[in-house]
Amino acid sequence: MAFKTLYALTSALAALQTASAALTRRVACPDGVNTATNAACCQLFAIRDDLQQNLFDGGQCGEDVHESLRLTFHDAIGFSRSAAARGEFGGGGADGSISIFESIETNFHASIGVDEIVNEQAPFIARHNITAGDFIQFAGAVGVANCPGAPRLQFLFGRPAATRPAPDKTIPEPFDTVDTILARFKDAAGFTPEEVVALLASHTVAAADEVDPTIPGTPFDSTPEIFDTQFFIETQLRGTGFPGTAGNQGEVLSPLKGEMRLQSDSELARDARTACEWQSMVNNQAKMSSAFKAAMAKLAVIGQDVRKMVDCSEVIPHPPPAQGMAHFPAGLSNDDVEQACAKTPFPTLPTDPGPATSVAPV
């Protein structure tokens, strides 16, 4: 009996291993170069290479990466569960409507300036067999993979084309209150305050063009080419000046010359509901990276039926490792921190040597 039982277990294990091998067997793509676990992913290799060469400057973490990442959010967040519950159209989420209905959605106040990256991406969509919704999320994932320290984002393939524009007022503004911002994220996809903080890690490789139109390309931290935790450090430092003109809606004092601080970032860094999560990202590259990856996976499929989608994450490049270490910009220290988390002290960090840090535009 023992032998029969052992034989049965061995046979079952062999069957499972055979099934597993069948599930992970790769297919040769028509290009004769790449392979994939699902043939549907094969077409994405050419799109990836086109993006890297002709939009992202040969694989750089530059302005078009920043703008492509921003576009993933502006397209996906256009979704309201409460509107749908009332029988109203609340948007299609990550469906490419911001590209398909560009003349409508890029004229929403929250999306001023987004038309530039929409127009830059349009020729890529036109020459490849891909929907706008898929392309926007794919471009964001490929682009951020060029930034040292970034996570390798998930990409699910198979979004149908949008048929209607998203409604206005579904994208949070930098002058919105924390109450308004958290409520909007919750209504869109049930995002928690912690997930909102995680998504804002995107601002570590971001810049503003329209908040103060006299100084386009003004970064939100001192290392906009690296996906690091400096954004979470520098938003908690005492503001002392403006990088350009004063009195712009949605902007508050920043601690460094050439750096912009959004009102929303400043208030989220100091609100009791988010301050400790914000501070927890300081000097914790691994946490920031993994939390951002998880939150982006949720954002990228808002409004979509994931059961009908194919996981093509394998096409996304592996990002370079993080560079440097968390630090205070030259001339600043723990004395300049506006402590907001009541539970734990702000981490002790080294200060960069040399003259006071000045941030160049991107």
mmCIF file of C-alpha atoms in Angstrom:
data_model
loop_
_atom_site.group_PDB
_atom_site.id
_atom_site.type_symbol
_atom_site.label_atom_id
_atom_site.label_comp_id
_atom_site.label_asym_id
_atom_site.label_seq_id
_atom_site.Cartn_x
_atom_site.Cartn_y
_atom_site.Cartn_z
ATOM 1 C CA MET A 1 0.000 0.000 0.000
ATOM 2 C CA ALA A 2 2.836 2.374 0.899
ATOM 3 C CA PHE A 3 4.464 1.742 -2.483
ATOM 4 C CA LYS A 4 1.190 2.434 -4.315
ATOM 5 C CA THR A 5 0.733 5.655 -2.352
ATOM 6 C CA LEU A 6 4.296 6.762 -3.143
ATOM 7 C CA TYR A 7 3.798 5.913 -6.811
ATOM 8 C CA ALA A 8 0.564 7.918 -6.918
ATOM 9 C CA LEU A 9 2.218 10.938 -5.298
ATOM 10 C CA THR A 10 5.193 10.700 -7.668
ATOM 11 C CA SER A 11 2.888 10.487 -10.677
ATOM 12 C CA ALA A 12 0.858 13.457 -9.468
ATOM 13 C CA LEU A 13 4.020 15.529 -8.946
ATOM 14 C CA ALA A 14 5.274 14.655 -12.420
ATOM 15 C CA ALA A 15 1.928 15.660 -13.909
ATOM 16 C CA LEU A 16 2.041 18.998 -12.078
ATOM 17 C CA GLN A 17 5.577 19.659 -13.276
ATOM 18 C CA THR A 18 4.588 18.831 -16.855
ATOM 19 C CA ALA A 19 1.583 21.140 -16.611
ATOM 20 C CA SER A 20 3.727 23.902 -15.137
ATOM 21 C CA ALA A 21 6.266 23.543 -17.941
ATOM 22 C CA ALA A 22 3.478 23.738 -20.491
ATOM 23 C CA LEU A 23 2.138 26.881 -18.876
ATOM 24 C CA THR A 24 5.523 28.599 -18.928
ATOM 25 C CA ARG A 25 6.616 27.398 -22.367
ATOM 26 C CA ARG A 26 7.708 30.384 -24.442
ATOM 27 C CA VAL A 27 6.715 31.067 -28.024
ATOM 28 C CA ALA A 28 9.021 32.450 -30.681
ATOM 29 C CA CYS A 29 7.918 35.885 -31.865
ATOM 30 C CA PRO A 30 7.638 36.650 -35.599
ATOM 31 C CA ASP A 31 10.570 39.086 -35.363
ATOM 32 C CA GLY A 32 12.897 36.104 -34.993
ATOM 33 C CA VAL A 33 14.581 37.757 -32.004
ATOM 34 C CA ASN A 34 12.252 37.735 -29.008
ATOM 35 C CA THR A 35 10.220 35.098 -27.223
ATOM 36 C CA ALA A 36 7.186 35.498 -24.977
ATOM 37 C CA THR A 37 5.023 33.456 -22.665
ATOM 38 C CA ASN A 38 1.997 34.607 -24.662
ATOM 39 C CA ALA A 39 2.036 35.289 -28.412
ATOM 40 C CA ALA A 40 -0.147 38.359 -27.867
ATOM 41 C CA CYS A 41 2.826 40.075 -26.205
ATOM 42 C CA CYS A 42 5.099 39.713 -29.237
ATOM 43 C CA GLN A 43 3.944 42.906 -30.950
ATOM 44 C CA LEU A 44 4.936 44.936 -27.911
ATOM 45 C CA PHE A 45 8.672 44.394 -28.382
ATOM 46 C CA ALA A 46 8.702 46.547 -31.524
ATOM 47 C CA ILE A 47 6.639 49.242 -29.797
ATOM 48 C CA ARG A 48 9.001 49.195 -26.827
ATOM 49 C CA ASP A 49 12.043 49.608 -29.041
ATOM 50 C CA ASP A 50 10.363 52.401 -31.011
ATOM 51 C CA LEU A 51 9.545 54.228 -27.781
ATOM 52 C CA GLN A 52 13.046 53.874 -26.396
ATOM 53 C CA GLN A 53 14.718 55.083 -29.554
ATOM 54 C CA ASN A 54 12.343 57.763 -30.779
ATOM 55 C CA LEU A 55 10.519 59.141 -27.726
ATOM 56 C CA PHE A 56 12.779 58.444 -24.762
ATOM 57 C CA ASP A 57 16.052 59.558 -26.368
ATOM 58 C CA GLY A 58 17.668 56.149 -26.483
ATOM 59 C CA GLY A 59 16.435 55.055 -23.056
ATOM 60 C CA GLN A 60 16.871 58.195 -20.931
ATOM 61 C CA CYS A 61 14.898 59.241 -17.857
ATOM 62 C CA GLY A 62 14.050 62.630 -19.325
ATOM 63 C CA GLU A 63 11.148 64.995 -19.888
ATOM 64 C CA ASP A 64 9.150 62.681 -22.152
ATOM 65 C CA VAL A 65 9.375 59.945 -19.545
ATOM 66 C CA HIS A 66 8.106 62.364 -16.912
ATOM 67 C CA GLU A 67 5.236 63.439 -19.132
ATOM 68 C CA SER A 68 4.357 59.886 -20.206
ATOM 69 C CA LEU A 69 4.161 58.816 -16.580
ATOM 70 C CA ARG A 70 1.951 61.793 -15.815
ATOM 71 C CA LEU A 71 -0.329 60.818 -18.689
ATOM 72 C CA THR A 72 -0.917 57.342 -17.236
ATOM 73 C CA PHE A 73 -2.495 59.047 -14.239
ATOM 74 C CA HIS A 74 -4.495 61.659 -16.122
ATOM 75 C CA ASP A 75 -6.042 58.988 -18.320
ATOM 76 C CA ALA A 76 -6.726 56.363 -15.648
ATOM 77 C CA ILE A 77 -8.088 58.507 -12.812
ATOM 78 C CA GLY A 78 -11.014 59.675 -14.981
ATOM 79 C CA PHE A 79 -13.435 57.228 -13.380
ATOM 80 C CA SER A 80 -16.116 57.679 -10.734
ATOM 81 C CA ARG A 81 -17.750 54.767 -8.965
ATOM 82 C CA SER A 82 -20.271 57.043 -7.262
ATOM 83 C CA ALA A 83 -21.385 58.479 -10.598
ATOM 84 C CA ALA A 84 -21.844 54.966 -11.981
ATOM 85 C CA ALA A 85 -23.897 54.035 -8.912
ATOM 86 C CA ARG A 86 -26.194 56.982 -9.684
ATOM 87 C CA GLY A 87 -26.631 55.681 -13.223
ATOM 88 C CA GLU A 88 -24.370 58.365 -14.705
ATOM 89 C CA PHE A 89 -21.317 57.916 -16.892
ATOM 90 C CA GLY A 90 -18.321 58.290 -14.610
ATOM 91 C CA GLY A 91 -15.594 57.739 -17.200
ATOM 92 C CA GLY A 92 -13.820 54.706 -18.605
ATOM 93 C CA GLY A 93 -10.691 54.833 -16.462
ATOM 94 C CA ALA A 94 -7.499 53.663 -18.160
ATOM 95 C CA ASP A 95 -9.083 53.525 -21.606
ATOM 96 C CA GLY A 96 -7.111 56.073 -23.646
ATOM 97 C CA SER A 97 -9.945 58.592 -23.743
ATOM 98 C CA ILE A 98 -7.527 61.449 -23.062
ATOM 99 C CA SER A 99 -5.836 60.639 -26.376
ATOM 100 C CA ILE A 100 -8.914 59.726 -28.415
ATOM 101 C CA PHE A 101 -10.867 62.760 -27.185
ATOM 102 C CA GLU A 102 -7.857 65.033 -26.855
ATOM 103 C CA SER A 103 -9.685 68.187 -27.921
ATOM 104 C CA ILE A 104 -12.027 67.739 -24.961
ATOM 105 C CA GLU A 105 -9.995 66.271 -22.137
ATOM 106 C CA THR A 106 -6.757 68.212 -22.556
ATOM 107 C CA ASN A 107 -8.810 71.382 -22.207
ATOM 108 C CA PHE A 108 -9.844 70.396 -18.685
ATOM 109 C CA HIS A 109 -8.067 72.740 -16.265
ATOM 110 C CA ALA A 110 -6.339 69.847 -14.477
ATOM 111 C CA SER A 111 -4.820 68.653 -17.770
ATOM 112 C CA ILE A 112 -3.433 71.914 -19.095
ATOM 113 C CA GLY A 113 -0.160 71.109 -20.863
ATOM 114 C CA VAL A 114 -0.888 67.393 -21.264
ATOM 115 C CA ASP A 115 -1.720 67.965 -24.940
ATOM 116 C CA GLU A 116 2.019 68.092 -25.706
ATOM 117 C CA ILE A 117 2.722 64.486 -24.707
ATOM 118 C CA VAL A 118 -0.595 63.335 -26.205
ATOM 119 C CA ASN A 119 0.483 64.804 -29.541
ATOM 120 C CA GLU A 120 3.977 63.323 -29.247
ATOM 121 C CA GLN A 121 2.551 59.866 -28.614
ATOM 122 C CA ALA A 122 -0.073 60.046 -31.376
ATOM 123 C CA PRO A 123 2.280 58.986 -34.248
ATOM 124 C CA PHE A 124 3.391 55.927 -32.251
ATOM 125 C CA ILE A 125 -0.204 54.823 -31.724
ATOM 126 C CA ALA A 126 -0.935 55.408 -35.410
ATOM 127 C CA ARG A 127 1.899 53.214 -36.668
ATOM 128 C CA HIS A 128 1.356 50.315 -34.257
ATOM 129 C CA ASN A 129 -1.620 48.015 -33.792
ATOM 130 C CA ILE A 130 -2.439 49.075 -30.242
ATOM 131 C CA THR A 131 -5.265 50.940 -28.542
ATOM 132 C CA ALA A 132 -4.611 54.318 -26.971
ATOM 133 C CA GLY A 133 -5.412 52.951 -23.515
ATOM 134 C CA ASP A 134 -2.844 50.183 -23.815
ATOM 135 C CA PHE A 135 -0.252 52.490 -25.341
ATOM 136 C CA ILE A 136 -0.514 55.122 -22.605
ATOM 137 C CA GLN A 137 0.046 52.621 -19.797
ATOM 138 C CA PHE A 138 2.722 50.743 -21.759
ATOM 139 C CA ALA A 139 4.644 53.938 -22.531
ATOM 140 C CA GLY A 140 4.532 54.966 -18.883
ATOM 141 C CA ALA A 141 5.853 51.592 -17.733
ATOM 142 C CA VAL A 142 8.614 51.491 -20.365
ATOM 143 C CA GLY A 143 9.594 55.088 -19.712
ATOM 144 C CA VAL A 144 9.894 54.914 -15.932
ATOM 145 C CA ALA A 145 12.048 51.784 -16.348
ATOM 146 C CA ASN A 146 14.744 54.151 -17.645
ATOM 147 C CA CYS A 147 14.950 55.850 -14.253
ATOM 148 C CA PRO A 148 17.506 54.409 -11.804
ATOM 149 C CA GLY A 149 15.771 53.069 -8.707
ATOM 150 C CA ALA A 150 12.345 52.665 -10.293
ATOM 151 C CA PRO A 151 10.414 49.410 -10.015
ATOM 152 C CA ARG A 152 9.646 47.270 -13.037
ATOM 153 C CA LEU A 153 5.945 48.010 -13.445
ATOM 154 C CA GLN A 154 3.297 45.469 -14.316
ATOM 155 C CA PHE A 155 1.689 45.777 -17.730
ATOM 156 C CA LEU A 156 -1.572 44.049 -18.603
ATOM 157 C CA PHE A 157 -2.486 44.132 -22.300
ATOM 158 C CA GLY A 158 -5.974 44.301 -23.772
ATOM 159 C CA ARG A 159 -7.796 47.567 -23.076
ATOM 160 C CA PRO A 160 -10.614 48.253 -25.541
ATOM 161 C CA ALA A 161 -10.770 51.662 -27.211
ATOM 162 C CA ALA A 162 -12.615 54.406 -25.346
ATOM 163 C CA THR A 163 -15.986 55.407 -26.761
ATOM 164 C CA ARG A 164 -16.644 58.513 -24.645
ATOM 165 C CA PRO A 165 -14.529 61.204 -23.011
ATOM 166 C CA ALA A 166 -14.078 61.135 -19.259
ATOM 167 C CA PRO A 167 -16.084 63.746 -17.353
ATOM 168 C CA ASP A 168 -14.374 66.881 -16.105
ATOM 169 C CA LYS A 169 -13.394 67.333 -12.445
ATOM 170 C CA THR A 170 -12.166 63.749 -12.031
ATOM 171 C CA ILE A 171 -8.470 64.699 -11.893
ATOM 172 C CA PRO A 172 -7.272 66.201 -8.589
ATOM 173 C CA GLU A 173 -5.725 69.663 -8.737
ATOM 174 C CA PRO A 174 -2.645 70.822 -6.778
ATOM 175 C CA PHE A 175 -4.780 73.407 -4.964
ATOM 176 C CA ASP A 176 -7.389 70.863 -3.802
ATOM 177 C CA THR A 177 -7.672 70.128 -0.091
ATOM 178 C CA VAL A 178 -6.463 66.840 1.340
ATOM 179 C CA ASP A 179 -10.099 65.906 2.010
ATOM 180 C CA THR A 180 -10.955 66.458 -1.649
ATOM 181 C CA ILE A 181 -7.909 64.571 -2.933
ATOM 182 C CA LEU A 182 -8.409 61.523 -0.720
ATOM 183 C CA ALA A 183 -12.114 61.404 -1.549
ATOM 184 C CA ARG A 184 -11.399 61.559 -5.300
ATOM 185 C CA PHE A 185 -8.907 58.697 -5.136
ATOM 186 C CA LYS A 186 -11.292 56.607 -3.058
ATOM 187 C CA ASP A 187 -14.129 57.223 -5.500
ATOM 188 C CA ALA A 188 -11.949 56.317 -8.486
ATOM 189 C CA ALA A 189 -10.771 52.893 -7.313
ATOM 190 C CA GLY A 190 -10.918 52.618 -3.549
ATOM 191 C CA PHE A 191 -7.404 53.957 -3.073
ATOM 192 C CA THR A 192 -6.369 54.224 0.575
ATOM 193 C CA PRO A 193 -4.428 57.232 1.920
ATOM 194 C CA GLU A 194 -1.324 55.018 1.941
ATOM 195 C CA GLU A 195 -1.797 54.185 -1.735
ATOM 196 C CA VAL A 196 -2.219 57.876 -2.567
ATOM 197 C CA VAL A 197 1.155 58.560 -0.933
ATOM 198 C CA ALA A 198 2.669 55.670 -2.885
ATOM 199 C CA LEU A 199 1.393 57.009 -6.213
ATOM 200 C CA LEU A 200 2.946 60.387 -5.471
ATOM 201 C CA ALA A 201 6.370 58.754 -5.595
ATOM 202 C CA SER A 202 5.974 59.570 -9.294
ATOM 203 C CA HIS A 203 6.837 63.158 -8.373
ATOM 204 C CA THR A 204 10.429 62.102 -7.715
ATOM 205 C CA VAL A 205 10.920 62.109 -11.510
ATOM 206 C CA ALA A 206 8.445 64.881 -12.313
ATOM 207 C CA ALA A 207 8.423 68.582 -13.072
ATOM 208 C CA ALA A 208 5.855 71.342 -13.515
ATOM 209 C CA ASP A 209 5.309 73.276 -16.735
ATOM 210 C CA GLU A 210 2.093 75.180 -16.120
ATOM 211 C CA VAL A 211 1.881 75.974 -12.394
ATOM 212 C CA ASP A 212 4.264 78.840 -13.039
ATOM 213 C CA PRO A 213 4.390 79.172 -16.833
ATOM 214 C CA THR A 214 7.389 81.506 -16.611
ATOM 215 C CA ILE A 215 9.620 78.588 -15.542
ATOM 216 C CA PRO A 216 8.553 75.407 -17.391
ATOM 217 C CA GLY A 217 10.291 72.173 -16.479
ATOM 218 C CA THR A 218 10.740 72.988 -12.786
ATOM 219 C CA PRO A 219 11.412 69.754 -10.818
ATOM 220 C CA PHE A 220 9.731 68.685 -7.581
ATOM 221 C CA ASP A 221 12.979 67.444 -6.057
ATOM 222 C CA SER A 222 16.708 67.865 -6.538
ATOM 223 C CA THR A 223 17.242 64.563 -8.419
ATOM 224 C CA PRO A 224 14.538 64.443 -11.139
ATOM 225 C CA GLU A 225 16.523 61.945 -13.217
ATOM 226 C CA ILE A 226 16.565 59.352 -10.398
ATOM 227 C CA PHE A 227 13.639 57.477 -8.856
ATOM 228 C CA ASP A 228 14.742 58.003 -5.262
ATOM 229 C CA THR A 229 13.293 59.168 -1.955
ATOM 230 C CA GLN A 230 14.512 62.779 -2.178
ATOM 231 C CA PHE A 231 10.998 63.962 -3.010
ATOM 232 C CA PHE A 232 9.708 62.662 0.322
ATOM 233 C CA ILE A 233 12.606 64.300 2.155
ATOM 234 C CA GLU A 234 12.495 67.684 0.497
ATOM 235 C CA THR A 235 8.713 68.152 0.738
ATOM 236 C CA GLN A 236 9.116 68.033 4.523
ATOM 237 C CA LEU A 237 11.742 70.772 4.674
ATOM 238 C CA ARG A 238 10.782 74.309 5.596
ATOM 239 C CA GLY A 239 9.904 76.376 2.544
ATOM 240 C CA THR A 240 11.854 79.587 2.054
ATOM 241 C CA GLY A 241 11.131 80.882 -1.451
ATOM 242 C CA PHE A 242 9.632 80.412 -4.885
ATOM 243 C CA PRO A 243 11.611 79.234 -7.900
ATOM 244 C CA GLY A 244 9.885 81.812 -10.097
ATOM 245 C CA THR A 245 7.038 84.197 -9.418
ATOM 246 C CA ALA A 246 4.934 84.196 -6.258
ATOM 247 C CA GLY A 247 1.165 83.896 -6.006
ATOM 248 C CA ASN A 248 0.617 80.937 -8.344
ATOM 249 C CA GLN A 249 -2.415 78.801 -7.597
ATOM 250 C CA GLY A 250 -1.388 75.408 -6.246
ATOM 251 C CA GLU A 251 2.192 76.400 -5.340
ATOM 252 C CA VAL A 252 3.738 77.015 -1.920
ATOM 253 C CA LEU A 253 7.211 77.936 -0.686
ATOM 254 C CA SER A 254 9.973 75.439 -1.487
ATOM 255 C CA PRO A 255 13.302 74.876 0.309
ATOM 256 C CA LEU A 256 15.632 74.980 -2.690
ATOM 257 C CA LYS A 257 16.384 77.398 -5.472
ATOM 258 C CA GLY A 258 14.942 76.019 -8.704
ATOM 259 C CA GLU A 259 12.633 73.494 -6.995
ATOM 260 C CA MET A 260 8.833 73.713 -7.006
ATOM 261 C CA ARG A 261 6.562 72.515 -4.232
ATOM 262 C CA LEU A 262 2.919 71.836 -4.949
ATOM 263 C CA GLN A 263 0.393 72.844 -2.325
ATOM 264 C CA SER A 264 -1.130 69.354 -2.445
ATOM 265 C CA ASP A 265 2.226 67.653 -1.827
ATOM 266 C CA SER A 266 2.991 69.992 1.055
ATOM 267 C CA GLU A 267 -0.359 69.387 2.734
ATOM 268 C CA LEU A 268 -0.324 65.613 2.239
ATOM 269 C CA ALA A 269 3.159 65.521 3.794
ATOM 270 C CA ARG A 270 1.772 67.273 6.873
ATOM 271 C CA ASP A 271 -1.754 65.862 7.247
ATOM 272 C CA ALA A 272 -2.338 63.463 10.148
ATOM 273 C CA ARG A 273 -3.824 60.844 7.794
ATOM 274 C CA THR A 274 -0.794 60.689 5.533
ATOM 275 C CA ALA A 275 2.184 62.275 7.315
ATOM 276 C CA CYS A 276 3.585 59.097 8.877
ATOM 277 C CA GLU A 277 3.246 57.126 5.643
ATOM 278 C CA TRP A 278 4.930 60.007 3.834
ATOM 279 C CA GLN A 279 7.796 60.060 6.312
ATOM 280 C CA SER A 280 8.128 56.256 6.133
ATOM 281 C CA MET A 281 9.318 56.605 2.532
ATOM 282 C CA VAL A 282 12.313 58.682 3.627
ATOM 283 C CA ASN A 283 15.492 56.608 3.331
ATOM 284 C CA ASN A 284 13.450 53.513 2.432
ATOM 285 C CA GLN A 285 13.988 52.994 -1.279
ATOM 286 C CA ALA A 286 12.693 49.420 -1.192
ATOM 287 C CA LYS A 287 9.397 50.361 0.413
ATOM 288 C CA MET A 288 8.826 53.323 -1.882
ATOM 289 C CA SER A 289 9.560 51.248 -4.961
ATOM 290 C CA SER A 290 7.348 48.294 -4.020
ATOM 291 C CA ALA A 291 4.478 50.500 -2.838
ATOM 292 C CA PHE A 292 4.593 52.524 -6.045
ATOM 293 C CA LYS A 293 4.588 49.355 -8.154
ATOM 294 C CA ALA A 294 1.523 47.992 -6.361
ATOM 295 C CA ALA A 295 -0.380 51.277 -6.530
ATOM 296 C CA MET A 296 0.434 51.714 -10.214
ATOM 297 C CA ALA A 297 -0.787 48.187 -10.960
ATOM 298 C CA LYS A 298 -4.111 49.211 -9.456
ATOM 299 C CA LEU A 299 -4.215 52.565 -11.262
ATOM 300 C CA ALA A 300 -3.372 51.094 -14.671
ATOM 301 C CA VAL A 301 -6.473 48.883 -14.826
ATOM 302 C CA ILE A 302 -9.120 51.232 -13.463
ATOM 303 C CA GLY A 303 -12.331 50.569 -15.364
ATOM 304 C CA GLN A 304 -10.936 47.450 -17.050
ATOM 305 C CA ASP A 305 -11.834 43.757 -16.867
ATOM 306 C CA VAL A 306 -8.499 42.167 -15.989
ATOM 307 C CA ARG A 307 -9.919 38.705 -16.735
ATOM 308 C CA LYS A 308 -9.803 39.633 -20.409
ATOM 309 C CA MET A 309 -6.259 40.978 -20.309
ATOM 310 C CA VAL A 310 -2.864 39.344 -20.877
ATOM 311 C CA ASP A 311 0.087 39.876 -18.561
ATOM 312 C CA CYS A 312 2.892 41.195 -20.774
ATOM 313 C CA SER A 313 5.043 42.605 -17.971
ATOM 314 C CA GLU A 314 8.007 40.638 -19.341
ATOM 315 C CA VAL A 315 8.313 43.184 -22.170
ATOM 316 C CA ILE A 316 9.015 46.026 -19.732
ATOM 317 C CA PRO A 317 12.778 46.666 -19.363
ATOM 318 C CA HIS A 318 14.573 46.062 -16.078
ATOM 319 C CA PRO A 319 15.319 49.478 -14.505
ATOM 320 C CA PRO A 320 18.867 50.402 -13.495
ATOM 321 C CA PRO A 321 19.592 50.133 -9.745
ATOM 322 C CA ALA A 322 19.153 53.109 -7.452
ATOM 323 C CA GLN A 323 21.971 55.623 -7.280
ATOM 324 C CA GLY A 324 23.323 57.467 -4.249
ATOM 325 C CA MET A 325 21.781 57.567 -0.788
ATOM 326 C CA ALA A 326 19.092 59.600 0.924
ATOM 327 C CA HIS A 327 20.457 62.928 2.108
ATOM 328 C CA PHE A 328 19.690 66.503 2.993
ATOM 329 C CA PRO A 329 20.586 68.956 0.237
ATOM 330 C CA ALA A 330 23.724 70.987 0.910
ATOM 331 C CA GLY A 331 23.158 73.630 3.553
ATOM 332 C CA LEU A 332 20.137 71.906 5.144
ATOM 333 C CA SER A 333 19.731 69.454 8.029
ATOM 334 C CA ASN A 334 17.256 67.964 10.498
ATOM 335 C CA ASP A 335 16.832 71.477 11.887
ATOM 336 C CA ASP A 336 14.999 72.400 8.673
ATOM 337 C CA VAL A 337 12.478 69.559 8.902
ATOM 338 C CA GLU A 338 8.869 70.428 9.662
ATOM 339 C CA GLN A 339 8.081 67.313 11.686
ATOM 340 C CA ALA A 340 4.530 66.151 10.975
ATOM 341 C CA CYS A 341 4.419 62.475 11.972
ATOM 342 C CA ALA A 342 3.574 62.254 15.657
ATOM 343 C CA LYS A 343 4.547 58.581 15.987
ATOM 344 C CA THR A 344 8.200 58.469 14.952
ATOM 345 C CA PRO A 345 11.031 60.991 14.654
ATOM 346 C CA PHE A 346 12.342 62.044 11.283
ATOM 347 C CA PRO A 347 15.314 59.881 10.228
ATOM 348 C CA THR A 348 18.821 61.196 10.711
ATOM 349 C CA LEU A 349 20.405 61.763 7.309
ATOM 350 C CA PRO A 350 23.763 63.064 6.063
ATOM 351 C CA THR A 351 23.985 66.485 4.451
ATOM 352 C CA ASP A 352 25.569 66.941 1.035
ATOM 353 C CA PRO A 353 28.785 68.961 1.235
ATOM 354 C CA GLY A 354 29.376 72.159 -0.675
ATOM 355 C CA PRO A 355 27.390 75.321 -1.415
ATOM 356 C CA ALA A 356 23.600 75.449 -1.110
ATOM 357 C CA THR A 357 21.859 73.155 -3.604
ATOM 358 C CA SER A 358 20.302 74.720 -6.689
ATOM 359 C CA VAL A 359 18.054 72.647 -8.957
ATOM 360 C CA ALA A 360 18.252 72.993 -12.737
ATOM 361 C CA PRO A 361 15.149 72.770 -14.941
ATOM 362 C CA VAL A 362 14.545 69.629 -16.981
#
